CSV table of C-alpha atoms in Angstrom, one decimal:
chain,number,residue,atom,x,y,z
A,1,UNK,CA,63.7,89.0,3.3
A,2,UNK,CA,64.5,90.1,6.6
A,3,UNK,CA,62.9,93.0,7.9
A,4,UNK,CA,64.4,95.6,10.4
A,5,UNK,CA,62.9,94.3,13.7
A,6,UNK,CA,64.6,90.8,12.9
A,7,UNK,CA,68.0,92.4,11.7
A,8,UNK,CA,68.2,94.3,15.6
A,9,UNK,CA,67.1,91.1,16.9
A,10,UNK,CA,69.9,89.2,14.7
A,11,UNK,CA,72.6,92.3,15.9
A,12,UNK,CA,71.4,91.7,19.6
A,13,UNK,CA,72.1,88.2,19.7
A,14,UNK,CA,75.6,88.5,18.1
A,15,UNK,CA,76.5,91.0,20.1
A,16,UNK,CA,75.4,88.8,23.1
A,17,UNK,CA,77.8,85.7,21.5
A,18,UNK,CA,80.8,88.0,21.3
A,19,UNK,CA,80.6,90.0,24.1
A,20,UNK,CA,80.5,86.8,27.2
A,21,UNK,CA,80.1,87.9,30.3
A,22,UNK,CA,83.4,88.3,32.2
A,23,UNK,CA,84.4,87.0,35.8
A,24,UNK,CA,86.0,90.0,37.9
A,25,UNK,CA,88.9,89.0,40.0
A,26,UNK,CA,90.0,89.7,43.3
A,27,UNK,CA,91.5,92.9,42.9
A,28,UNK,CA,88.8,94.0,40.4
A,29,UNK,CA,86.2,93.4,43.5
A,30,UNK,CA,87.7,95.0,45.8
A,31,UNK,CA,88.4,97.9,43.7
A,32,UNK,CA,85.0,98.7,42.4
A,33,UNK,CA,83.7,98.8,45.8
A,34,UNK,CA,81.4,95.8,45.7
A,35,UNK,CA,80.7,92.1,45.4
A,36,UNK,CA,77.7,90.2,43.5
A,37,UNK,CA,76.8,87.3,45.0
A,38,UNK,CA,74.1,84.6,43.6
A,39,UNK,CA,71.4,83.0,45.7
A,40,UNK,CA,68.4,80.8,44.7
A,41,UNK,CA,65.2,83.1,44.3
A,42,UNK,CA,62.3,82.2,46.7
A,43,UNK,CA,64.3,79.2,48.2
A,44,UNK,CA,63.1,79.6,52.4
A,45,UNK,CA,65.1,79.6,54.4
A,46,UNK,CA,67.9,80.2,52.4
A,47,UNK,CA,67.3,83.2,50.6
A,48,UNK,CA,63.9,84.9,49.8
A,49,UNK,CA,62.0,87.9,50.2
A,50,UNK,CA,59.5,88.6,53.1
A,51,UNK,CA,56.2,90.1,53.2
A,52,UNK,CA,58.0,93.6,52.8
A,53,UNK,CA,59.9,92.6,50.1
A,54,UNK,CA,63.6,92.7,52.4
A,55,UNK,CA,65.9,89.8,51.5
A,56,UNK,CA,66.4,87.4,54.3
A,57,UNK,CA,67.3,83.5,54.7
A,58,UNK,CA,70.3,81.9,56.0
A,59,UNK,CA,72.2,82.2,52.4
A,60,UNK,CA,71.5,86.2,52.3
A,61,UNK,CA,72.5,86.4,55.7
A,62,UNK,CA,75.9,85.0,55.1
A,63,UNK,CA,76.5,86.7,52.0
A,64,UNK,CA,76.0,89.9,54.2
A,65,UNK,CA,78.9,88.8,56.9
A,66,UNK,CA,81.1,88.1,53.9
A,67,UNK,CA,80.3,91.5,52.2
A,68,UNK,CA,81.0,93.1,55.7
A,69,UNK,CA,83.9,91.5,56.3
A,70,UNK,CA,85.6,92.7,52.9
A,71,UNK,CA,84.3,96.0,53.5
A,72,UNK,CA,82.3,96.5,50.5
A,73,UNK,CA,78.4,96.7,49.3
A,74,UNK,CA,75.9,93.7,48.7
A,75,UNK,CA,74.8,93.0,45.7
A,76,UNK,CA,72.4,89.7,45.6
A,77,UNK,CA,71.9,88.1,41.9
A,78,UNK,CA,68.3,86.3,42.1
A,79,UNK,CA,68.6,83.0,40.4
A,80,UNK,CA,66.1,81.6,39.0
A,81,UNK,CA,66.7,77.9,38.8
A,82,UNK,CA,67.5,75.8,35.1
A,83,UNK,CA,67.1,72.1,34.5
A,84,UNK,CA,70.4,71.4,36.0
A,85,UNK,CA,72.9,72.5,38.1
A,86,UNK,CA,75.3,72.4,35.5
A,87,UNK,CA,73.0,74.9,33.8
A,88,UNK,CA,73.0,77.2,37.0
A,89,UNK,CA,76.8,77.2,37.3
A,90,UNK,CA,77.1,78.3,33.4
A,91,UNK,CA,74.6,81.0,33.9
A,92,UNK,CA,75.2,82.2,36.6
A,93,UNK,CA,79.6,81.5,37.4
A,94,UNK,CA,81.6,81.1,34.1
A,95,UNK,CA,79.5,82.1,31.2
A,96,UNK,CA,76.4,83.9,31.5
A,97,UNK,CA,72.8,83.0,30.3
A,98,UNK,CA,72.2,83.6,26.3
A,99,UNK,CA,69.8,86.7,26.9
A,100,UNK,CA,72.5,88.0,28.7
A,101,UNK,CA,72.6,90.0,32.1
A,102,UNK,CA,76.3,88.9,33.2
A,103,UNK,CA,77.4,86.6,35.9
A,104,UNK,CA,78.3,86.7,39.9
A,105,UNK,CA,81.2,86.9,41.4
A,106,UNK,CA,80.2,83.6,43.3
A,107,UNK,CA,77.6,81.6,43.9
A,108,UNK,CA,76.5,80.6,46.8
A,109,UNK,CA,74.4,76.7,47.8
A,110,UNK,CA,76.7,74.6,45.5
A,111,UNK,CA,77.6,71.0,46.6
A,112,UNK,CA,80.9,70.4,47.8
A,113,UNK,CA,81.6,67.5,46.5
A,114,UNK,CA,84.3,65.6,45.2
A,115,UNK,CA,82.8,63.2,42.8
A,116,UNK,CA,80.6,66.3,41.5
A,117,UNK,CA,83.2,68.8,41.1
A,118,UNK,CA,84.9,66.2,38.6
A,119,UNK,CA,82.0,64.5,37.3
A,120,UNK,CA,82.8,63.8,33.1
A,121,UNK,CA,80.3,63.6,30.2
A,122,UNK,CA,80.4,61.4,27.5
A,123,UNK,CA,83.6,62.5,26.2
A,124,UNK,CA,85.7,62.1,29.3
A,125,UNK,CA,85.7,66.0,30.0
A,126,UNK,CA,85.2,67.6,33.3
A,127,UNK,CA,81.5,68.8,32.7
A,128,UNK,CA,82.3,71.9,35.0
A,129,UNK,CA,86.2,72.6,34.6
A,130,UNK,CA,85.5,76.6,34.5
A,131,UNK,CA,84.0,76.5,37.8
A,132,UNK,CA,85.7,76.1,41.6
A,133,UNK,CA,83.8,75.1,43.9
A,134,UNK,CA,84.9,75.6,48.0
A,135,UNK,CA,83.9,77.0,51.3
A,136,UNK,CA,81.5,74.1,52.5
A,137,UNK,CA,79.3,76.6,55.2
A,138,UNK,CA,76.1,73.8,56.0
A,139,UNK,CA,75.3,70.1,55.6
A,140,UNK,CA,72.0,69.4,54.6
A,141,UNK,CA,70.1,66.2,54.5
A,142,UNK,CA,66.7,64.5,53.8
A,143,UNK,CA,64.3,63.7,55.9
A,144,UNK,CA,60.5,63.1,56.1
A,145,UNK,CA,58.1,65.0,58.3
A,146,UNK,CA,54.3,63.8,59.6
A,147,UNK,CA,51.6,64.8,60.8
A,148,UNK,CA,51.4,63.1,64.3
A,149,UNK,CA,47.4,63.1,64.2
A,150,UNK,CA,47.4,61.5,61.1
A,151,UNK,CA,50.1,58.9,61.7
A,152,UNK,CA,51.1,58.4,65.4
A,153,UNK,CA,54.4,57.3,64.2
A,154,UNK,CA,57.0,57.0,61.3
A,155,UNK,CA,59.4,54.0,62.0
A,156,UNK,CA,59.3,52.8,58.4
A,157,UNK,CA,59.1,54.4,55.4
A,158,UNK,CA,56.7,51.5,53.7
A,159,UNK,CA,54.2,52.9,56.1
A,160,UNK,CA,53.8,55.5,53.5
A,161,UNK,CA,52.3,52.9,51.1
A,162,UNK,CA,48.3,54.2,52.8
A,163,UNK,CA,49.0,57.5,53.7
A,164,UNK,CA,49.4,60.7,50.8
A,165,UNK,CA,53.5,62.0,51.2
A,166,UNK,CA,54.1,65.3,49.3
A,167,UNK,CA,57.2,66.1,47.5
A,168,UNK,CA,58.7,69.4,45.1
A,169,UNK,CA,58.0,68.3,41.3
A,170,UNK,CA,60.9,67.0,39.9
A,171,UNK,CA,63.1,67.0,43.2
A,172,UNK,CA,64.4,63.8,44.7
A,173,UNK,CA,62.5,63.3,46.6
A,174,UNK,CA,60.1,63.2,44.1
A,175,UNK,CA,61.9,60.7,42.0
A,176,UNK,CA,62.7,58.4,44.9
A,177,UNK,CA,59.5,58.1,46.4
A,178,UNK,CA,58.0,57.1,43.0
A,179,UNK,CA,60.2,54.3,42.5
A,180,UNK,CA,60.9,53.1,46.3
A,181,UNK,CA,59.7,49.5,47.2
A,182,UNK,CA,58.9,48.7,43.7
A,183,UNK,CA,56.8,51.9,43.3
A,184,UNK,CA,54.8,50.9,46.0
A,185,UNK,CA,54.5,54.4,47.7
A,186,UNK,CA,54.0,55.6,43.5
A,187,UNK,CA,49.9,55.9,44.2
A,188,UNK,CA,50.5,57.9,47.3
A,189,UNK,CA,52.8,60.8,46.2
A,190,UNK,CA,51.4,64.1,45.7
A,191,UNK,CA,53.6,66.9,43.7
A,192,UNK,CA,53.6,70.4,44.5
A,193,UNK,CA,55.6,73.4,43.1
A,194,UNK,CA,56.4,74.5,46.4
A,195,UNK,CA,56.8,72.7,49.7
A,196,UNK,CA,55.0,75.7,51.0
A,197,UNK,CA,52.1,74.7,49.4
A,198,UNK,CA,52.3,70.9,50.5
A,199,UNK,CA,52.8,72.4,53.9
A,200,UNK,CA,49.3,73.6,53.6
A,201,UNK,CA,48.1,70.7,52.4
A,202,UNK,CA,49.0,68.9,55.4
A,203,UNK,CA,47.3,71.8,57.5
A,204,UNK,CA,43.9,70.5,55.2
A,205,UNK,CA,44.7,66.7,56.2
A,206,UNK,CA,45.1,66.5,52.0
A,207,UNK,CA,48.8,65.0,53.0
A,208,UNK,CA,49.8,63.2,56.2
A,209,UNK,CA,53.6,63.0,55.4
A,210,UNK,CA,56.2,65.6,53.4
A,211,UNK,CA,59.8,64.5,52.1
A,212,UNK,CA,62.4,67.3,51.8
A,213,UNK,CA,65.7,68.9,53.1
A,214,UNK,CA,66.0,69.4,56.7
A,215,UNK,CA,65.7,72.9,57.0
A,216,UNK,CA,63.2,73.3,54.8
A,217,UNK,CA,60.8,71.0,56.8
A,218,UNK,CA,62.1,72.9,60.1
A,219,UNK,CA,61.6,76.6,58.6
A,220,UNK,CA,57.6,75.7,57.4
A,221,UNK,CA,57.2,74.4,61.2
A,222,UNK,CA,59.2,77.2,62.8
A,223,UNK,CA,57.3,79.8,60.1
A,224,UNK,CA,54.1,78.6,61.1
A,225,UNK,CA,53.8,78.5,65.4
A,226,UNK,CA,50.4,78.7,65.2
A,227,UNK,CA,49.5,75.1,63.1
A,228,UNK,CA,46.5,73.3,63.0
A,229,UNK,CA,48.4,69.9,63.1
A,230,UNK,CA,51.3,68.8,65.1
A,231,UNK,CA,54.4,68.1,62.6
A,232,UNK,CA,57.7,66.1,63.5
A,233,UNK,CA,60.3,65.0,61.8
A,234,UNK,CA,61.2,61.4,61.7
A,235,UNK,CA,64.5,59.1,61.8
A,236,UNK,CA,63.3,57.1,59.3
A,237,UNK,CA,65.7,55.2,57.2
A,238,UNK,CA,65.4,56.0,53.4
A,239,UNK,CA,66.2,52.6,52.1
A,240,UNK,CA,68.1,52.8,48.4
A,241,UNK,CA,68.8,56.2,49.1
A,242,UNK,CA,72.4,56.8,47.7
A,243,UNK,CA,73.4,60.1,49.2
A,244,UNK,CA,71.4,60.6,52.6
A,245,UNK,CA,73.5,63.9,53.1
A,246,UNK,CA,75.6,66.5,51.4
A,247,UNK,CA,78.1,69.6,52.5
A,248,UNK,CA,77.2,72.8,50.7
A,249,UNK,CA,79.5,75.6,49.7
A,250,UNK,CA,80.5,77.7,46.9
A,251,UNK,CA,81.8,78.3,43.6
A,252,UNK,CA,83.6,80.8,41.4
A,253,UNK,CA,84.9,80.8,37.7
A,254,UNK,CA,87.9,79.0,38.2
A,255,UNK,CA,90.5,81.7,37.2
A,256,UNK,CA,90.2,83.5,40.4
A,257,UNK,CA,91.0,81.2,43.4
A,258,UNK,CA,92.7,84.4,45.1
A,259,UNK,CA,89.2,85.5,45.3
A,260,UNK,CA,88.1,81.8,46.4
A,261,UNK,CA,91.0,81.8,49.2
A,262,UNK,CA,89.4,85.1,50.7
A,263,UNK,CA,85.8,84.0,50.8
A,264,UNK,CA,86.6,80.7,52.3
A,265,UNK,CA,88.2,82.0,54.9
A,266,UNK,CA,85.4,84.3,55.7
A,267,UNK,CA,83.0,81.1,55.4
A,268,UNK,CA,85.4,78.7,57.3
A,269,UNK,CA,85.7,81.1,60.2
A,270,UNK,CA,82.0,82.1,60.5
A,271,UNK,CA,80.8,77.9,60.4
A,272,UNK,CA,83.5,77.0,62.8
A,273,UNK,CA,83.2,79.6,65.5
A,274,UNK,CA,79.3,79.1,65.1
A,275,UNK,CA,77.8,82.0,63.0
A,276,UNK,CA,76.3,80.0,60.7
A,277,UNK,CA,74.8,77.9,63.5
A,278,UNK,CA,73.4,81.2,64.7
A,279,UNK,CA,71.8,82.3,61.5
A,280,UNK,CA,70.6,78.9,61.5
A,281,UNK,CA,68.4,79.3,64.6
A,282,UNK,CA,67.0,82.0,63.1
A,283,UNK,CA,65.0,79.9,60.9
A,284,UNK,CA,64.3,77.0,63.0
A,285,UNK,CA,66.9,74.7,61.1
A,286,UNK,CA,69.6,72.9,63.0
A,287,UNK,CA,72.8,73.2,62.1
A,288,UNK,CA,74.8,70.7,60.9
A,289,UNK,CA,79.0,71.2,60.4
A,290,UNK,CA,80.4,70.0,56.9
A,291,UNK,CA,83.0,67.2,57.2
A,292,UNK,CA,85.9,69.4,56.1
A,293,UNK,CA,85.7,71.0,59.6
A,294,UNK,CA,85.1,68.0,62.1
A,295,UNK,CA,88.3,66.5,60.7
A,296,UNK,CA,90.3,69.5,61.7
């Protein structure tokens, strides 16, 4: 029989089923005076916390221009990040996470992209056709940084088949590295939870090389002026490499493009008259316009 701890527990978890978190519109934001807006937790330079625990990164920084420029309060949601971004955009956009704890009213360092936005599953349904995603704001990229004592150049990536290159677990990187050249560089890749922490094992000559976005790489070097090792970035081509670079933007539950209209303007405004660019510099990452703009 059950017992009373697992009859609450039973209650609490239908009460989470029929109770789903609810989008707020335009006029509902504006009218309670505030907007929540979802960032990656711990994700430098994009949004994180600093050694006094203030929230700072080019992502938080932005979110506070568009909070300001709708004259209402700041409220960041800390995401912790699922297996997938179609798990993210559930929790976090159009339905909530099971435990509960609600949703944003948009979400901020989602890919603006085409093919993604209408991608199908197995059925022939739009995987993600409660979501919206707009406002492009940054294009990011990959790219490989070295050590310059360790390797005096990087003009080829197959040069990474004798020296240790560290990658995120599980990211792209990760996954194309392993299987580049005929898994060739496979021996040589060294995984890490955090680039942070690969960073230092370059410091410790552990790793000569590190694969990752671009602004990462240039936020550990910028972070970190005073480096035991010199660290550049490199041209190098990334052979087999579908999608070298992306545009990144924003999404909201798809009911409430009024509310997707006023935040890309905000966005649009702010990357084209070089904001962004500035809160870029910030962090030692370059800046890089999304497509949408150079075509207008």
């Amino acid at each position: 029989m059950l017992n009373s701890s697992h009859l609450i527990g039973l209650l609490l978890l239908m009460l989470v089923q029929v109770n789903p978190a609810l989008a707020r519109s335009y006029d509902d934001v504006l009218a309670s005076g505030f907007i929540e807006i979802a960032v990656y937790d711990q994700f430098p330079p994009y949004s994180f916390k600093n050694d006094q625990g203030k929230a700072i990164g080019i992502d938080v920084e932005l979110a506070q221009h568009i909070a300001r420029s709708m004259n209402l309060d700041l409220k960041l949601r800390w995401m912790t990040p699922d297996e997938t971004l179609d798990d993210d955009l559930r929790n976090h956009v159009w339905k909530g996470h099971y435990l509960g704890g609600g949703i944003a009213d948009v979400m901020m360092r989602v890919p603006y992209d085409k093919n993604y936005s209408y991608q199908t599953n197995e059925f022939g349904e739009v995987k993600n056709d409660l979501v919206h995603m707009f406002g492009p704001y940054q294009k990011e990229r990959w790219r490989v940084g070295y050590d310059t004592q360790q390797l005096e150049t990087l003009e080829t990536l197959a040069v990474l088949r004798y020296y240790p290159v560290g990658v995120e677990t599980d990211s792209l990187p990760d996954v194309y590295l392993m299987s580049v050249f005929n898994g060739q560089v496979r021996n040589k890749v060294k995984h890490f939870i955090d680039l942070r922490l690969a960073w230092n094992a370059l410091q410790n000559n552990e790793i000569a090389a590190i694969m990752g976005m671009q602004s990462q790489l240039q936020w550990l070097k910028h972070h970190h002026p005073v480096q035991k090792k010199p660290f550049e970035l490199s041209a190098v081509a990334l052979p087999g490499l579908h999608k070298l670079d992306w545009d990144i933007g924003m999404a909201v539950h798809t009911n409430y493009r009024q509310l997707a209209y006023a935040l890309g303007d905000i966005v649009e405004q702010a990357s084209k008259e070089g904001l962004v660019k500035q809160i870029s510099a910030r962090y030692g990452a370059d800046y890089l316009l999304p497509e949408l703009y150079k075509a207008q």
